[in-house]
Amino acid sequence: MNKSNELREEQAYTARVQQLLLALIEQARVISTDHLQSIQAIVADAWEDLRVKPTALSEEDLEQLSAEVDRFVVRRQFADSLAQRSERMLMNPFFARVDFAEGEGGEPERIVIGLYSLKDEKGELLVHDWRAPVCSLYYDAMPGPAKYDSPSGEIAGNLTLKRQYRMENGRLVYYVDTSLSIDDSMLLDILSGATSRHMRQIVATIQAEQNAAIRQEGARVVSVVGSAGSGKTSVAMHRAAYLMYRRRDVLDASKIMILSPSTAFSEYVSGVLPQLGEENIRARTLREVVADVLGRKVERPYRQLEALLEPAGELRRQSVGYKGGAEFLGLLERYAQGFAAHGPAFRDVRLDQQVLIKREELTRMYRGELYLLSPAQKLQRMAATLQTRLEGWEERLYKQYEKSYSGKYNQRELRQMSNIAVAQRLQPVRSQLRQMLEPSGYDLLRGAMRAAPKPLLEALDDNRAAGVTWWEDAVAEAYLLAKLGFATPDKQIYHLLVDECQDYSDAALALLSCHYPNARVTLLGDPKQRTTPGMEACDPIRWGACFGMADAPVFPLTRCYRSTKPIAELCNRILPEGEALEPFGREGAEPLVARYSGALLRQTVDAFRAAGHKSIAVITRSQSQAESLSTKLERVYRLDGGEADLNYESGDNVVACYHLTKGMEFDAVIVVWPEVALTQDERRRLYTAASRALHALAVLGGETLVGELSEGKDKF
């Protein structure tokens, strides 16, 4: 069959699928309307009965009516969902096809792949859901001998065709047969389009290395590591959709959560799962998790970053360096083990010179009678037992004071004065018991850091006195509280996606392991974007160990799909020697590298807008710099990490510190950087900002920065 005849046949198949989709949409709408009318009729009849006679319906009748309405509501929701899925498929009903013959000499079966599965009137599959096991052939295999994993085991055979389709306005315009990977020309066509404030689904262009991470089901912890624009977050969202498809009996959107670097990022990824036909998953930040565990607000991570970037921030950098790695986590773990075995430092409980409770008795209660409980439960049980004793002492003291005050007050005043006297007398006893039996996060961290450098201990104590908790200390406190059972774990989450993992300390990852004990975990990060001053180099191999899985698999993503080749080359000039992107090869305009001026900034913003770029970001080194620039530009929104970032208009251009744009991408980026020495850490910060750009980039800075970036151009 020649190419034109085969295209007509494929177009006829497309039309058949679309006709079926239109019929399903119409049918679903009729069913939805019928169910709505049934609900309205039931409610109207009940209302009429109650209007005539308020007691006409018993409680049992009302419950039965409610259950009947609920049944119609569920059926209507199912019909509406079917209509929505069919509408999503209508203009792009499928994107690929593979022909596969099982065994040797078998007849090839046509497997057409789309967002969702679709059956004809006879129940035969016209379109396969991209998550079905057989569809992995499209992402992983080449024509020839091939195999895939199915629920019944490995299926081997022969792949005779691998085809990609291009739809425009609901019409199949051409197809490409490929013997290698997903066709680069189609991928380039998709990548060259404009972005929006929401991430897009990429099911048609998932690469083999991405597909391996998406479909990994065996390991509890999976790490996905790649440079900016390699598709890490897309992999995570598609992995969530895949797992919900594969484990629909036990896993739904309410049991999956993504930890994102900012509220703006949470909004950015919020459109992917609905595009894939799944409910959106909950998004939180690590700061919100830590605040929940501690029961109070904590420092925003970008505030920590601001302090670290200050020239006077040496003590803070020392604090972050000391508390960021595996050695400090080991110190916390050893302290937690010791606390679990021996409890806090018990002391005699005294009232004046009298010993009311001996240290040995408290130790015996903790280590002996309550050995099966968690440390927190042991102390809670001890507190309840000792409260009974306190009540006995209160009663005896009350009688003594009542006798002493008798004749001095009337009956009501006598009770009040006696109660006040008893409370004052036993207050030191209660204080001693609280100090031992109700340790705070600060108490635990202070105990763990007994041998820490003196300046860090003094800073910890000074912050305590001032009512301040540094971010790195808040994470450590939360870990100890969670590890020892003083914080209630979240057992409802069965899969956790952690983005920008390179910014997490070992203690932060260990906290997540304790706080989400039932969760499998997907960790995503780029070691080149570890930009927190003071933290040691990032090693993704260690991530799994923080969850007790030292041999957790690591999936490397090597290519950069986000930026044009000229932008990727500039990023390579920025990065420290030995660190580089592997650009996909999309051509584009050369980035602008120039001395900063307010006039040039406004001129560049206007030029990018005039060029038709929909999303433009002005990215700075610090939030204070972003605040200053936002007052000098029109029609921009300043991201600040707060809840309002969820709702900024899609037409707004943004101004933000680079830390708040991590994980996001924009059509055009203007990096405004102060005159600072380009240390290795500083280069990674600048790279993080510049690598947000898809199509256009300008770097505006001081003379040294411009000179270094311009001089390095000849090397690439």
PDB file of C-alpha atoms in Angstrom, residues 28-44 68-69 71-77 79-80:
ATOM      1  CA  ALA A  28     -23.411  10.613  28.318  1.00  0.00           C
ATOM      2  CA  ARG A  29     -25.063  14.041  28.127  1.00  0.00           C
ATOM      3  CA  VAL A  30     -28.515  12.468  27.748  1.00  0.00           C
ATOM      4  CA  ILE A  31     -27.882  10.179  30.709  1.00  0.00           C
ATOM      5  CA  SER A  32     -26.573  13.093  32.785  1.00  0.00           C
ATOM      6  CA  THR A  33     -29.651  15.180  31.937  1.00  0.00           C
ATOM      7  CA  ASP A  34     -32.004  12.284  32.759  1.00  0.00           C
ATOM      8  CA  HIS A  35     -30.336  11.761  36.140  1.00  0.00           C
ATOM      9  CA  LEU A  36     -30.497  15.485  36.893  1.00  0.00           C
ATOM     10  CA  GLN A  37     -34.219  15.480  36.121  1.00  0.00           C
ATOM     11  CA  SER A  38     -34.703  12.431  38.352  1.00  0.00           C
ATOM     12  CA  ILE A  39     -32.905  14.206  41.210  1.00  0.00           C
ATOM     13  CA  GLN A  40     -35.025  17.325  40.716  1.00  0.00           C
ATOM     14  CA  ALA A  41     -38.237  15.259  40.642  1.00  0.00           C
ATOM     15  CA  ILE A  42     -37.348  13.422  43.852  1.00  0.00           C
ATOM     16  CA  VAL A  43     -36.511  16.653  45.657  1.00  0.00           C
ATOM     17  CA  ALA A  44     -39.635  18.403  44.316  1.00  0.00           C
ATOM     18  CA  GLU A  68     -31.705   7.525  46.315  1.00  0.00           C
ATOM     19  CA  VAL A  69     -30.527  11.040  45.423  1.00  0.00           C
ATOM     20  CA  ARG A  71     -27.226   7.085  43.720  1.00  0.00           C
ATOM     21  CA  PHE A  72     -28.423   9.372  40.932  1.00  0.00           C
ATOM     22  CA  VAL A  73     -25.667  11.901  41.752  1.00  0.00           C
ATOM     23  CA  VAL A  74     -22.977   9.213  41.467  1.00  0.00           C
ATOM     24  CA  ARG A  75     -24.400   7.972  38.141  1.00  0.00           C
ATOM     25  CA  ARG A  76     -24.554  11.529  36.822  1.00  0.00           C
ATOM     26  CA  GLN A  77     -20.964  12.205  37.881  1.00  0.00           C
ATOM     27  CA  ALA A  79     -21.681  10.135  32.901  1.00  0.00           C
ATOM     28  CA  ASP A  80     -20.168  13.633  33.126  1.00  0.00           C
TER      29      ASP A  80
END
